[in-house]
PDB file of C-alpha atoms in Angstrom:
ATOM      1  CA  MET A  27       0.000   0.000   0.000  1.00 45.00           C
ATOM      2  CA  VAL A  28       1.451   3.289  -1.036  1.00 40.00           C
ATOM      3  CA  ASP A  29       1.282   6.141   1.397  1.00 47.00           C
ATOM      4  CA  SER A  30       0.085   9.330  -0.310  1.00 44.00           C
ATOM      5  CA  SER A  31       1.174  12.064   2.026  1.00 47.00           C
ATOM      6  CA  PRO A  32       0.479  15.780   1.390  1.00 44.00           C
ATOM      7  CA  THR A  33       4.114  16.342   0.524  1.00 45.00           C
ATOM      8  CA  ASP A  34       3.947  13.760  -2.226  1.00 47.00           C
ATOM      9  CA  GLU A  35       0.748  15.303  -3.571  1.00 43.00           C
ATOM     10  CA  ASN A  36       2.325  18.741  -3.750  1.00 45.00           C
ATOM     11  CA  PHE A  37       5.410  17.347  -5.469  1.00 39.00           C
ATOM     12  CA  SER A  38       3.191  15.492  -7.945  1.00 43.00           C
ATOM     13  CA  ASN A  39       1.195  18.628  -8.691  1.00 44.00           C
ATOM     14  CA  ILE A  40       4.359  20.676  -9.225  1.00 42.00           C
ATOM     15  CA  ALA A  41       5.778  18.024 -11.530  1.00 43.00           C
ATOM     16  CA  VAL A  42       2.575  17.847 -13.559  1.00 42.00           C
ATOM     17  CA  GLY A  43       2.453  21.644 -13.731  1.00 45.00           C
ATOM     18  CA  ASP A  44       6.043  21.813 -14.944  1.00 48.00           C
ATOM     19  CA  ASP A  45       5.412  19.192 -17.582  1.00 48.00           C
ATOM     20  CA  PHE A  46       2.290  21.017 -18.773  1.00 40.00           C
ATOM     21  CA  SER A  47       4.154  24.345 -18.883  1.00 45.00           C
ATOM     22  CA  ASP A  48       7.017  22.814 -20.843  1.00 49.00           C
ATOM     23  CA  GLU A  49       4.576  21.199 -23.268  1.00 46.00           C
ATOM     24  CA  TRP A  50       2.709  24.524 -23.727  1.00 40.00           C
ATOM     25  CA  ASN A  51       5.938  26.428 -24.360  1.00 46.00           C
ATOM     26  CA  ASN A  52       7.220  23.828 -26.787  1.00 48.00           C
ATOM     27  CA  SER A  53       3.916  23.752 -28.684  1.00 42.00           C
ATOM     28  CA  TYR A  54       3.067  27.465 -28.832  1.00 41.00           C
ATOM     29  CA  GLY A  55       6.018  29.439 -27.567  1.00 45.00           C
ATOM     30  CA  GLU A  56       7.836  29.475 -30.878  1.00 43.00           C
ATOM     31  CA  ALA A  57       4.759  29.650 -33.105  1.00 42.00           C
ATOM     32  CA  ASP A  58       5.102  31.947 -36.085  1.00 43.00           C
ATOM     33  CA  TYR A  59       1.974  34.134 -36.137  1.00 38.00           C
ATOM     34  CA  ASP A  60       0.889  35.680 -39.432  1.00 41.00           C
ATOM     35  CA  TYR A  61       0.141  39.215 -38.261  1.00 35.00           C
ATOM     36  CA  THR A  62      -0.797  40.259 -41.785  1.00 41.00           C
ATOM     37  CA  GLU A  63      -3.773  37.898 -41.736  1.00 42.00           C
ATOM     38  CA  LEU A  64      -4.755  39.122 -38.258  1.00 35.00           C
ATOM     39  CA  GLU A  65      -4.745  42.748 -39.427  1.00 42.00           C
ATOM     40  CA  ALA A  66      -6.754  41.828 -42.517  1.00 45.00           C
ATOM     41  CA  ALA A  67      -9.366  40.124 -40.347  1.00 42.00           C
ATOM     42  CA  ALA A  68      -9.695  43.182 -38.080  1.00 49.00           C
ATOM     43  CA  PRO A  69     -12.669  45.504 -38.706  1.00 60.00           C
ATOM     44  CA  CYS A  70     -12.042  48.433 -41.058  1.00 72.00           C
ATOM     45  CA  HIS A  71     -12.851  51.723 -39.339  1.00 69.00           C
ATOM     46  CA  SER A  72     -13.495  54.681 -41.630  1.00 70.00           C
ATOM     47  CA  TYR A  73     -13.262  58.303 -40.605  1.00 71.00           C
ATOM     48  CA  ASN A  74     -16.698  59.917 -40.565  1.00 78.00           C
ATOM     49  CA  LEU A  75     -16.272  63.338 -42.119  1.00 81.00           C
ATOM     50  CA  LEU A  76     -19.855  64.477 -41.418  1.00 82.00           C
ATOM     51  CA  ASP A  77     -20.217  63.733 -37.713  1.00 82.00           C
ATOM     52  CA  GLU A  78     -21.352  65.807 -34.717  1.00 82.00           C
ATOM     53  CA  SER A  79     -18.459  68.211 -35.209  1.00 85.00           C
ATOM     54  CA  SER A  80     -19.873  69.235 -38.603  1.00 87.00           C
ATOM     55  CA  LEU A  81     -23.046  70.716 -37.072  1.00 89.00           C
ATOM     56  CA  PRO A  82     -21.839  74.323 -37.673  1.00 91.00           C
ATOM     57  CA  PHE A  83     -21.410  73.464 -41.358  1.00 93.00           C
ATOM     58  CA  TYR A  84     -25.002  72.246 -41.559  1.00 93.00           C
ATOM     59  CA  GLY A  85     -26.359  75.226 -39.662  1.00 93.00           C
ATOM     60  CA  LEU A  86     -24.429  77.902 -41.554  1.00 95.00           C
ATOM     61  CA  THR A  87     -25.232  76.351 -44.926  1.00 96.00           C
ATOM     62  CA  SER A  88     -28.918  76.178 -44.058  1.00 96.00           C
ATOM     63  CA  VAL A  89     -29.131  79.802 -42.914  1.00 97.00           C
ATOM     64  CA  LEU A  90     -27.226  81.138 -45.911  1.00 97.00           C
ATOM     65  CA  GLY A  91     -29.288  79.024 -48.293  1.00 97.00           C
ATOM     66  CA  ILE A  92     -32.613  80.190 -46.871  1.00 97.00           C
ATOM     67  CA  LEU A  93     -31.632  83.876 -46.833  1.00 97.00           C
ATOM     68  CA  ALA A  94     -30.045  83.929 -50.291  1.00 97.00           C
ATOM     69  CA  SER A  95     -32.764  81.851 -51.964  1.00 96.00           C
ATOM     70  CA  GLY A  96     -35.468  83.882 -50.243  1.00 96.00           C
ATOM     71  CA  ALA A  97     -33.948  87.123 -51.511  1.00 94.00           C
ATOM     72  CA  VAL A  98     -33.757  85.792 -55.074  1.00 93.00           C
ATOM     73  CA  LEU A  99     -37.325  84.499 -54.908  1.00 93.00           C
ATOM     74  CA  PHE A 100     -38.538  87.893 -53.663  1.00 92.00           C
ATOM     75  CA  ALA A 101     -36.724  89.638 -56.510  1.00 88.00           C
ATOM     76  CA  LEU A 102     -38.247  87.265 -59.062  1.00 88.00           C
ATOM     77  CA  LEU A 103     -41.799  87.564 -57.765  1.00 85.00           C
ATOM     78  CA  ARG A 104     -41.630  91.336 -57.220  1.00 80.00           C
ATOM     79  CA  PRO A 105     -39.903  92.540 -60.395  1.00 63.00           C
ATOM     80  CA  LEU A 106     -36.867  94.430 -59.195  1.00 61.00           C
ATOM     81  CA  PHE A 107     -33.652  95.103 -61.081  1.00 58.00           C
ATOM     82  CA  HIS A 108     -35.420  94.370 -64.404  1.00 68.00           C
ATOM     83  CA  TRP A 109     -35.577  90.635 -63.563  1.00 70.00           C
ATOM     84  CA  GLN A 110     -39.065  90.324 -65.042  1.00 70.00           C
ATOM     85  CA  LEU A 111     -37.352  90.263 -68.437  1.00 71.00           C
ATOM     86  CA  CYS A 112     -35.670  86.934 -67.624  1.00 77.00           C
ATOM     87  CA  PRO A 113     -36.945  84.165 -69.915  1.00 76.00           C
ATOM     88  CA  GLY A 114     -38.652  81.355 -68.036  1.00 79.00           C
ATOM     89  CA  ARG A 115     -39.103  83.375 -64.836  1.00 84.00           C
ATOM     90  CA  PRO A 116     -41.618  80.853 -63.331  1.00 86.00           C
ATOM     91  CA  ILE A 117     -39.017  78.085 -63.657  1.00 90.00           C
ATOM     92  CA  LEU A 118     -36.381  80.295 -62.039  1.00 92.00           C
ATOM     93  CA  ALA A 119     -38.729  81.019 -59.136  1.00 92.00           C
ATOM     94  CA  GLN A 120     -39.366  77.303 -58.650  1.00 94.00           C
ATOM     95  CA  LEU A 121     -35.620  76.674 -58.572  1.00 96.00           C
ATOM     96  CA  ALA A 122     -35.395  79.158 -55.717  1.00 96.00           C
ATOM     97  CA  VAL A 123     -38.269  77.399 -53.938  1.00 96.00           C
ATOM     98  CA  GLY A 124     -36.503  74.048 -54.301  1.00 96.00           C
ATOM     99  CA  SER A 125     -33.334  75.530 -52.843  1.00 97.00           C
ATOM    100  CA  ILE A 126     -35.285  76.907 -49.867  1.00 97.00           C
ATOM    101  CA  LEU A 127     -36.912  73.530 -49.200  1.00 97.00           C
ATOM    102  CA  PHE A 128     -33.554  71.779 -49.284  1.00 97.00           C
ATOM    103  CA  SER A 129     -32.036  74.413 -46.976  1.00 96.00           C
ATOM    104  CA  ILE A 130     -34.811  73.810 -44.438  1.00 95.00           C
ATOM    105  CA  ALA A 131     -34.161  70.054 -44.494  1.00 93.00           C
ATOM    106  CA  VAL A 132     -30.380  70.374 -44.023  1.00 93.00           C
ATOM    107  CA  PRO A 133     -30.207  71.025 -40.248  1.00 91.00           C
ATOM    108  CA  ILE A 134     -32.881  68.435 -39.442  1.00 88.00           C
ATOM    109  CA  LEU A 135     -30.616  65.647 -40.707  1.00 85.00           C
ATOM    110  CA  ALA A 136     -27.510  67.096 -39.065  1.00 85.00           C
ATOM    111  CA  PRO A 137     -25.748  64.490 -36.859  1.00 81.00           C
ATOM    112  CA  GLY A 138     -25.577  66.817 -33.853  1.00 71.00           C
ATOM    113  CA  LEU A 139     -29.356  67.259 -33.535  1.00 69.00           C
ATOM    114  CA  SER A 140     -30.322  63.698 -32.581  1.00 59.00           C
ATOM    115  CA  SER A 141     -32.818  64.812 -29.937  1.00 51.00           C
ATOM    116  CA  VAL A 142     -35.272  66.219 -32.496  1.00 54.00           C
ATOM    117  CA  HIS A 143     -35.593  63.066 -34.564  1.00 60.00           C
ATOM    118  CA  ASN A 144     -38.438  60.640 -34.872  1.00 76.00           C
ATOM    119  CA  THR A 145     -39.243  58.176 -37.610  1.00 77.00           C
ATOM    120  CA  HIS A 146     -41.865  60.252 -39.421  1.00 83.00           C
ATOM    121  CA  LEU A 147     -39.757  63.418 -39.290  1.00 84.00           C
ATOM    122  CA  CYS A 148     -36.782  61.484 -40.647  1.00 82.00           C
ATOM    123  CA  GLN A 149     -38.834  60.118 -43.532  1.00 86.00           C
ATOM    124  CA  VAL A 150     -40.395  63.463 -44.431  1.00 90.00           C
ATOM    125  CA  THR A 151     -37.012  65.200 -44.274  1.00 90.00           C
ATOM    126  CA  HIS A 152     -35.400  62.663 -46.597  1.00 90.00           C
ATOM    127  CA  LEU A 153     -38.355  63.094 -48.959  1.00 94.00           C
ATOM    128  CA  VAL A 154     -37.918  66.883 -48.994  1.00 95.00           C
ATOM    129  CA  TRP A 155     -34.121  66.546 -49.272  1.00 95.00           C
ATOM    130  CA  TYR A 156     -34.083  64.394 -52.411  1.00 96.00           C
ATOM    131  CA  SER A 157     -37.370  65.505 -53.988  1.00 96.00           C
ATOM    132  CA  SER A 158     -36.269  69.149 -53.965  1.00 97.00           C
ATOM    133  CA  ALA A 159     -32.924  68.174 -55.512  1.00 97.00           C
ATOM    134  CA  PHE A 160     -34.616  66.004 -58.162  1.00 97.00           C
ATOM    135  CA  ALA A 161     -37.073  68.815 -58.933  1.00 97.00           C
ATOM    136  CA  GLN A 162     -34.296  71.368 -59.389  1.00 97.00           C
ATOM    137  CA  ALA A 163     -32.414  69.049 -61.756  1.00 97.00           C
ATOM    138  CA  LEU A 164     -35.570  68.347 -63.784  1.00 96.00           C
ATOM    139  CA  LEU A 165     -36.463  72.051 -63.928  1.00 95.00           C
ATOM    140  CA  ILE A 166     -33.005  72.935 -65.230  1.00 94.00           C
ATOM    141  CA  GLY A 167     -33.294  70.169 -67.824  1.00 92.00           C
ATOM    142  CA  CYS A 168     -36.791  71.323 -68.805  1.00 89.00           C
ATOM    143  CA  ARG A 169     -35.636  74.904 -69.152  1.00 88.00           C
ATOM    144  CA  ALA A 170     -32.666  73.804 -71.275  1.00 88.00           C
ATOM    145  CA  CYS A 171     -34.913  71.868 -73.646  1.00 83.00           C
ATOM    146  CA  LEU A 172     -37.596  74.594 -73.884  1.00 78.00           C
ATOM    147  CA  GLY A 173     -35.032  77.404 -74.050  1.00 69.00           C
ATOM    148  CA  PRO A 174     -35.900  79.053 -77.385  1.00 60.00           C
ATOM    149  CA  LYS A 175     -39.642  78.812 -76.767  1.00 63.00           C
ATOM    150  CA  LEU A 176     -39.255  80.298 -73.292  1.00 60.00           C
ATOM    151  CA  GLY A 177     -37.307  83.198 -74.752  1.00 52.00           C
ATOM    152  CA  ALA A 178     -40.078  83.890 -77.239  1.00 48.00           C
ATOM    153  CA  GLY A 179     -42.782  83.570 -74.580  1.00 52.00           C
ATOM    154  CA  GLN A 180     -44.668  80.934 -76.556  1.00 54.00           C
ATOM    155  CA  VAL A 181     -45.496  78.408 -73.820  1.00 57.00           C
ATOM    156  CA  PRO A 182     -46.777  80.157 -70.666  1.00 60.00           C
ATOM    157  CA  GLY A 183     -49.589  77.673 -69.998  1.00 65.00           C
ATOM    158  CA  LEU A 184     -47.537  74.646 -70.996  1.00 69.00           C
ATOM    159  CA  THR A 185     -44.722  75.738 -68.680  1.00 75.00           C
ATOM    160  CA  LEU A 186     -47.035  75.790 -65.666  1.00 79.00           C
ATOM    161  CA  TRP A 187     -48.431  72.300 -66.200  1.00 84.00           C
ATOM    162  CA  LEU A 188     -45.089  70.874 -67.236  1.00 87.00           C
ATOM    163  CA  THR A 189     -43.300  72.157 -64.137  1.00 88.00           C
ATOM    164  CA  LEU A 190     -46.136  70.885 -61.941  1.00 92.00           C
ATOM    165  CA  GLY A 191     -45.691  67.452 -63.489  1.00 93.00           C
ATOM    166  CA  LEU A 192     -41.945  67.635 -62.856  1.00 95.00           C
ATOM    167  CA  TRP A 193     -42.555  68.245 -59.155  1.00 96.00           C
ATOM    168  CA  VAL A 194     -44.864  65.228 -59.036  1.00 96.00           C
ATOM    169  CA  VAL A 195     -42.189  63.097 -60.726  1.00 97.00           C
ATOM    170  CA  ALA A 196     -39.580  64.394 -58.256  1.00 97.00           C
ATOM    171  CA  VAL A 197     -41.746  63.410 -55.286  1.00 96.00           C
ATOM    172  CA  LEU A 198     -42.292  59.941 -56.755  1.00 96.00           C
ATOM    173  CA  LEU A 199     -38.536  59.547 -57.248  1.00 96.00           C
ATOM    174  CA  GLY A 200     -38.042  60.482 -53.597  1.00 94.00           C
ATOM    175  CA  LEU A 201     -40.419  57.818 -52.268  1.00 93.00           C
ATOM    176  CA  PRO A 202     -37.855  54.953 -52.128  1.00 91.00           C
ATOM    177  CA  ILE A 203     -35.543  56.979 -49.897  1.00 89.00           C
ATOM    178  CA  THR A 204     -38.546  57.897 -47.756  1.00 88.00           C
ATOM    179  CA  LEU A 205     -39.543  54.271 -47.189  1.00 86.00           C
ATOM    180  CA  ALA A 206     -35.925  53.308 -46.486  1.00 81.00           C
ATOM    181  CA  SER A 207     -35.406  56.001 -43.825  1.00 75.00           C
ATOM    182  CA  ASP A 208     -35.414  55.076 -40.159  1.00 67.00           C
ATOM    183  CA  ILE A 209     -33.954  56.063 -36.799  1.00 58.00           C
ATOM    184  CA  SER A 210     -30.630  54.550 -35.737  1.00 58.00           C
ATOM    185  CA  SER A 211     -28.977  55.727 -32.496  1.00 53.00           C
ATOM    186  CA  GLY A 212     -31.184  58.794 -32.535  1.00 50.00           C
ATOM    187  CA  LEU A 213     -30.169  59.801 -36.065  1.00 55.00           C
ATOM    188  CA  GLY A 214     -32.133  59.739 -39.290  1.00 57.00           C
ATOM    189  CA  THR A 215     -30.318  57.207 -41.452  1.00 61.00           C
ATOM    190  CA  LEU A 216     -30.906  55.003 -44.489  1.00 62.00           C
ATOM    191  CA  THR A 217     -31.580  51.375 -43.634  1.00 60.00           C
ATOM    192  CA  PHE A 218     -32.373  49.934 -47.090  1.00 54.00           C
ATOM    193  CA  ARG A 219     -33.986  46.903 -45.498  1.00 56.00           C
ATOM    194  CA  TRP A 220     -35.396  45.994 -48.895  1.00 58.00           C
ATOM    195  CA  GLY A 221     -32.913  45.676 -51.728  1.00 77.00           C
ATOM    196  CA  ILE A 222     -35.384  46.975 -54.323  1.00 86.00           C
ATOM    197  CA  LEU A 223     -35.548  50.362 -52.548  1.00 86.00           C
ATOM    198  CA  GLN A 224     -31.786  50.730 -52.654  1.00 85.00           C
ATOM    199  CA  PHE A 225     -31.760  49.851 -56.339  1.00 89.00           C
ATOM    200  CA  MET A 226     -34.570  52.309 -57.156  1.00 92.00           C
ATOM    201  CA  HIS A 227     -32.959  55.175 -55.248  1.00 92.00           C
ATOM    202  CA  THR A 228     -29.537  54.522 -56.766  1.00 93.00           C
ATOM    203  CA  ALA A 229     -31.036  54.350 -60.262  1.00 95.00           C
ATOM    204  CA  ALA A 230     -32.898  57.636 -59.711  1.00 95.00           C
ATOM    205  CA  CYS A 231     -29.745  59.427 -58.488  1.00 95.00           C
ATOM    206  CA  PHE A 232     -27.709  58.108 -61.400  1.00 96.00           C
ATOM    207  CA  ALA A 233     -30.342  59.032 -63.987  1.00 96.00           C
ATOM    208  CA  ILE A 234     -31.079  62.540 -62.673  1.00 97.00           C
ATOM    209  CA  PHE A 235     -27.664  63.669 -61.450  1.00 97.00           C
ATOM    210  CA  VAL A 236     -25.392  61.904 -63.961  1.00 96.00           C
ATOM    211  CA  LEU A 237     -27.222  60.915 -67.146  1.00 96.00           C
ATOM    212  CA  LEU A 238     -29.372  64.061 -67.428  1.00 95.00           C
ATOM    213  CA  PRO A 239     -26.468  66.558 -67.615  1.00 94.00           C
ATOM    214  CA  LEU A 240     -24.514  64.222 -69.868  1.00 94.00           C
ATOM    215  CA  GLY A 241     -27.547  64.039 -72.151  1.00 93.00           C
ATOM    216  CA  LEU A 242     -27.897  67.834 -72.258  1.00 91.00           C
ATOM    217  CA  PHE A 243     -24.245  68.377 -73.145  1.00 90.00           C
ATOM    218  CA  GLY A 244     -24.314  65.516 -75.639  1.00 89.00           C
ATOM    219  CA  ALA A 245     -27.445  66.828 -77.357  1.00 86.00           C
ATOM    220  CA  LYS A 246     -25.994  70.317 -77.582  1.00 83.00           C
ATOM    221  CA  GLY A 247     -22.739  69.043 -79.065  1.00 84.00           C
ATOM    222  CA  LEU A 248     -24.515  66.728 -81.511  1.00 84.00           C
ATOM    223  CA  LYS A 249     -26.892  69.427 -82.781  1.00 79.00           C
ATOM    224  CA  LYS A 250     -24.012  71.840 -83.159  1.00 80.00           C
ATOM    225  CA  VAL A 251     -22.109  69.335 -85.268  1.00 81.00           C
ATOM    226  CA  LEU A 252     -25.113  68.416 -87.390  1.00 79.00           C
ATOM    227  CA  GLY A 253     -26.412  71.977 -87.553  1.00 73.00           C
ATOM    228  CA  ARG A 254     -30.025  70.862 -87.284  1.00 69.00           C
ATOM    229  CA  GLY A 255     -32.639  72.353 -84.983  1.00 65.00           C
ATOM    230  CA  SER A 256     -32.136  74.509 -81.926  1.00 67.00           C
ATOM    231  CA  CYS A 257     -29.599  73.432 -79.306  1.00 68.00           C
ATOM    232  CA  PRO A 258     -30.534  73.008 -75.642  1.00 75.00           C
ATOM    233  CA  TRP A 259     -29.771  76.013 -73.475  1.00 78.00           C
ATOM    234  CA  VAL A 260     -26.620  74.979 -71.639  1.00 83.00           C
ATOM    235  CA  ASP A 261     -25.726  78.073 -69.632  1.00 86.00           C
ATOM    236  CA  ILE A 262     -24.625  79.148 -66.166  1.00 91.00           C
ATOM    237  CA  LEU A 263     -27.522  77.305 -64.494  1.00 93.00           C
ATOM    238  CA  CYS A 264     -26.100  73.964 -65.635  1.00 93.00           C
ATOM    239  CA  VAL A 265     -23.223  74.532 -63.202  1.00 95.00           C
ATOM    240  CA  TRP A 266     -25.749  73.261 -60.640  1.00 96.00           C
ATOM    241  CA  PHE A 267     -25.045  69.692 -61.755  1.00 97.00           C
ATOM    242  CA  ILE A 268     -21.418  69.981 -60.644  1.00 96.00           C
ATOM    243  CA  PHE A 269     -22.623  69.880 -57.031  1.00 97.00           C
ATOM    244  CA  TRP A 270     -24.637  66.669 -57.502  1.00 97.00           C
ATOM    245  CA  TRP A 271     -22.760  64.772 -60.230  1.00 96.00           C
ATOM    246  CA  PRO A 272     -20.174  63.259 -57.819  1.00 96.00           C
ATOM    247  CA  HIS A 273     -22.996  62.215 -55.472  1.00 96.00           C
ATOM    248  CA  GLY A 274     -24.731  60.317 -58.271  1.00 96.00           C
ATOM    249  CA  VAL A 275     -21.554  58.507 -59.328  1.00 96.00           C
ATOM    250  CA  LEU A 276     -20.434  57.608 -55.806  1.00 94.00           C
ATOM    251  CA  ARG A 277     -23.938  56.505 -54.832  1.00 92.00           C
ATOM    252  CA  VAL A 278     -23.680  53.840 -57.533  1.00 93.00           C
ATOM    253  CA  LEU A 279     -20.207  52.735 -56.424  1.00 93.00           C
ATOM    254  CA  ASP A 280     -21.240  52.597 -52.765  1.00 89.00           C
ATOM    255  CA  SER A 281     -24.336  50.550 -53.608  1.00 88.00           C
ATOM    256  CA  LEU A 282     -22.261  48.092 -55.642  1.00 89.00           C
ATOM    257  CA  VAL A 283     -19.877  47.635 -52.712  1.00 87.00           C
ATOM    258  CA  ARG A 284     -22.678  47.203 -50.181  1.00 82.00           C
ATOM    259  CA  SER A 285     -24.387  44.673 -52.446  1.00 83.00           C
ATOM    260  CA  ASN A 286     -21.108  42.722 -52.870  1.00 82.00           C
ATOM    261  CA  PHE A 287     -21.172  43.209 -56.637  1.00 85.00           C
ATOM    262  CA  LEU A 288     -17.922  45.142 -56.255  1.00 82.00           C
ATOM    263  CA  ILE A 289     -15.378  43.807 -53.752  1.00 84.00           C
ATOM    264  CA  LEU A 290     -12.813  46.152 -52.229  1.00 81.00           C
ATOM    265  CA  SER A 291      -9.855  43.977 -51.253  1.00 80.00           C
ATOM    266  CA  SER A 292      -8.178  46.413 -48.870  1.00 83.00           C
ATOM    267  CA  CYS A 293      -9.214  48.566 -45.953  1.00 85.00           C
ATOM    268  CA  PRO A 294      -7.629  51.772 -47.386  1.00 86.00           C
ATOM    269  CA  ALA A 295      -9.766  51.387 -50.496  1.00 85.00           C
ATOM    270  CA  GLN A 296     -12.923  51.158 -48.384  1.00 87.00           C
ATOM    271  CA  GLN A 297     -11.821  54.142 -46.292  1.00 87.00           C
ATOM    272  CA  ALA A 298     -11.133  56.161 -49.443  1.00 89.00           C
ATOM    273  CA  LEU A 299     -14.593  55.333 -50.817  1.00 89.00           C
ATOM    274  CA  ASP A 300     -16.268  56.358 -47.548  1.00 89.00           C
ATOM    275  CA  LEU A 301     -14.329  59.625 -47.512  1.00 91.00           C
ATOM    276  CA  LEU A 302     -15.311  60.383 -51.104  1.00 93.00           C
ATOM    277  CA  VAL A 303     -18.973  59.633 -50.323  1.00 92.00           C
ATOM    278  CA  HIS A 304     -18.879  62.123 -47.429  1.00 92.00           C
ATOM    279  CA  LEU A 305     -17.138  64.761 -49.549  1.00 94.00           C
ATOM    280  CA  ALA A 306     -19.730  64.305 -52.309  1.00 95.00           C
ATOM    281  CA  GLU A 307     -22.534  64.721 -49.768  1.00 94.00           C
ATOM    282  CA  ALA A 308     -20.945  67.905 -48.419  1.00 95.00           C
ATOM    283  CA  LEU A 309     -20.624  69.257 -51.973  1.00 96.00           C
ATOM    284  CA  ALA A 310     -24.274  68.423 -52.641  1.00 96.00           C
ATOM    285  CA  ILE A 311     -25.328  70.268 -49.479  1.00 96.00           C
ATOM    286  CA  LEU A 312     -23.464  73.368 -50.645  1.00 96.00           C
ATOM    287  CA  HIS A 313     -25.686  73.573 -53.712  1.00 96.00           C
ATOM    288  CA  CYS A 314     -28.386  75.328 -51.680  1.00 95.00           C
ATOM    289  CA  VAL A 315     -25.985  78.266 -51.259  1.00 96.00           C
ATOM    290  CA  ALA A 316     -24.728  78.145 -54.849  1.00 97.00           C
ATOM    291  CA  THR A 317     -28.194  77.938 -56.459  1.00 97.00           C
ATOM    292  CA  PRO A 318     -29.342  81.488 -55.555  1.00 96.00           C
ATOM    293  CA  LEU A 319     -25.955  82.840 -56.666  1.00 96.00           C
ATOM    294  CA  LEU A 320     -26.317  81.079 -60.021  1.00 96.00           C
ATOM    295  CA  LEU A 321     -29.861  82.418 -60.380  1.00 95.00           C
ATOM    296  CA  ALA A 322     -28.760  85.976 -59.590  1.00 93.00           C
ATOM    297  CA  LEU A 323     -25.880  85.761 -62.060  1.00 93.00           C
ATOM    298  CA  PHE A 324     -28.142  84.353 -64.757  1.00 91.00           C
ATOM    299  CA  CYS A 325     -30.778  87.056 -64.228  1.00 87.00           C
ATOM    300  CA  HIS A 326     -28.115  89.747 -64.325  1.00 86.00           C
ATOM    301  CA  GLN A 327     -26.736  88.401 -67.613  1.00 85.00           C
ATOM    302  CA  ALA A 328     -30.212  87.924 -69.107  1.00 80.00           C
ATOM    303  CA  THR A 329     -31.391  91.461 -68.300  1.00 80.00           C
ATOM    304  CA  ARG A 330     -28.196  92.988 -69.702  1.00 77.00           C
ATOM    305  CA  THR A 331     -28.864  91.100 -72.928  1.00 71.00           C
ATOM    306  CA  CYS A 332     -32.619  91.715 -73.180  1.00 58.00           C
ATOM    307  CA  LEU A 333     -32.932  95.338 -72.051  1.00 53.00           C
ATOM    308  CA  PRO A 334     -30.841  97.002 -74.792  1.00 51.00           C
ATOM    309  CA  SER A 335     -32.701  95.032 -77.472  1.00 49.00           C
ATOM    310  CA  LEU A 336     -36.046  96.602 -76.475  1.00 46.00           C
ATOM    311  CA  PRO A 337     -37.237  99.696 -78.367  1.00 44.00           C
ATOM    312  CA  LEU A 338     -36.868 103.003 -76.561  1.00 41.00           C
ATOM    313  CA  PRO A 339     -40.597 103.474 -75.675  1.00 44.00           C
ATOM    314  CA  ALA A 340     -40.732  99.959 -74.234  1.00 40.00           C
ATOM    315  CA  ARG A 341     -37.609 100.581 -72.173  1.00 44.00           C
ATOM    316  CA  GLN A 342     -39.057 103.851 -70.811  1.00 42.00           C
ATOM    317  CA  SER A 343     -42.362 102.232 -69.970  1.00 43.00           C
ATOM    318  CA  PHE A 344     -40.604  99.289 -68.328  1.00 42.00           C
ATOM    319  CA  HIS A 345     -38.454 101.662 -66.279  1.00 45.00           C
ATOM    320  CA  LEU A 346     -41.546 103.535 -65.072  1.00 41.00           C
ATOM    321  CA  ASP A 347     -43.268 100.254 -64.140  1.00 43.00           C
ATOM    322  CA  THR A 348     -40.239  99.169 -62.181  1.00 44.00           C
ATOM    323  CA  LEU A 349     -40.102 102.449 -60.281  1.00 40.00           C
ATOM    324  CA  GLY A 350     -43.804 102.143 -59.489  1.00 42.00           C
ATOM    325  CA  SER A 351     -43.345  98.622 -58.146  1.00 41.00           C
ATOM    326  CA  LYS A 352     -40.484  99.767 -55.895  1.00 42.00           C
ATOM    327  CA  SER A 353     -42.539 102.607 -54.350  1.00 42.00           C
TER     328      SER A 353
END
């Protein structure tokens, strides 16, 4: 019979522990870890350019957009500075209205104002955000196509119904983004729980912000080469598309990546795409400040062109009417 004293038990435990430690060190102590694979498996964190710190950008852009667009709209509706001579003045006024609507929606979706959000407000704001942008793009395209007729004043009734239809189309194009909007961590975000909504919204952005301006420039160049018919009016107002064209392109790229149709093999590539998406969104937001400036510049150029071409009695009568409207 073997006597198992406490001393023997302790010695046995120490021996077993030493053997286990030696076995562990021999098995794993000299293992060659592939740190490259570990870093590749780590989550890729992108820098959020439009976070809570960008709230002053949202607020200042909104205030400037509302004030500038409101001033231009007032000048268009109450004919000051000879702006009633501008061809297509109803379309210009609606562009100012669209800019005001977008400016109002800007601070509501700002990341730093999470306390004011609820689901319905988030959905309505996204609807106003994109519908106003779609409407402005369609109005500029409509004005470019109807340019010569607008200058001759041939389609006053048609212009009213056509622009009304464009606003209806813009609202319909904004419905997918409305249904896909929801609250996440107190912020109004895009969930895209249904893939068809993401596809519809991406297709609308690409068609309106990318294909429409390309079509206008292409049609103008083609008609100039062929010398047939009147060319679309591609003027200073078409600069508006510069603010939304990158958003339309990057929206497509981002959707392809999120849908796994386009695979980004490295984290820096994903970070670069996220940064470009944020920069494109910031540029699109700035359009509500640029739009009234473009409208004012266009009206100034149009009145300088139209006023000298009027006969002297018409210019005198117009000047008297303008003075009467100011008093």
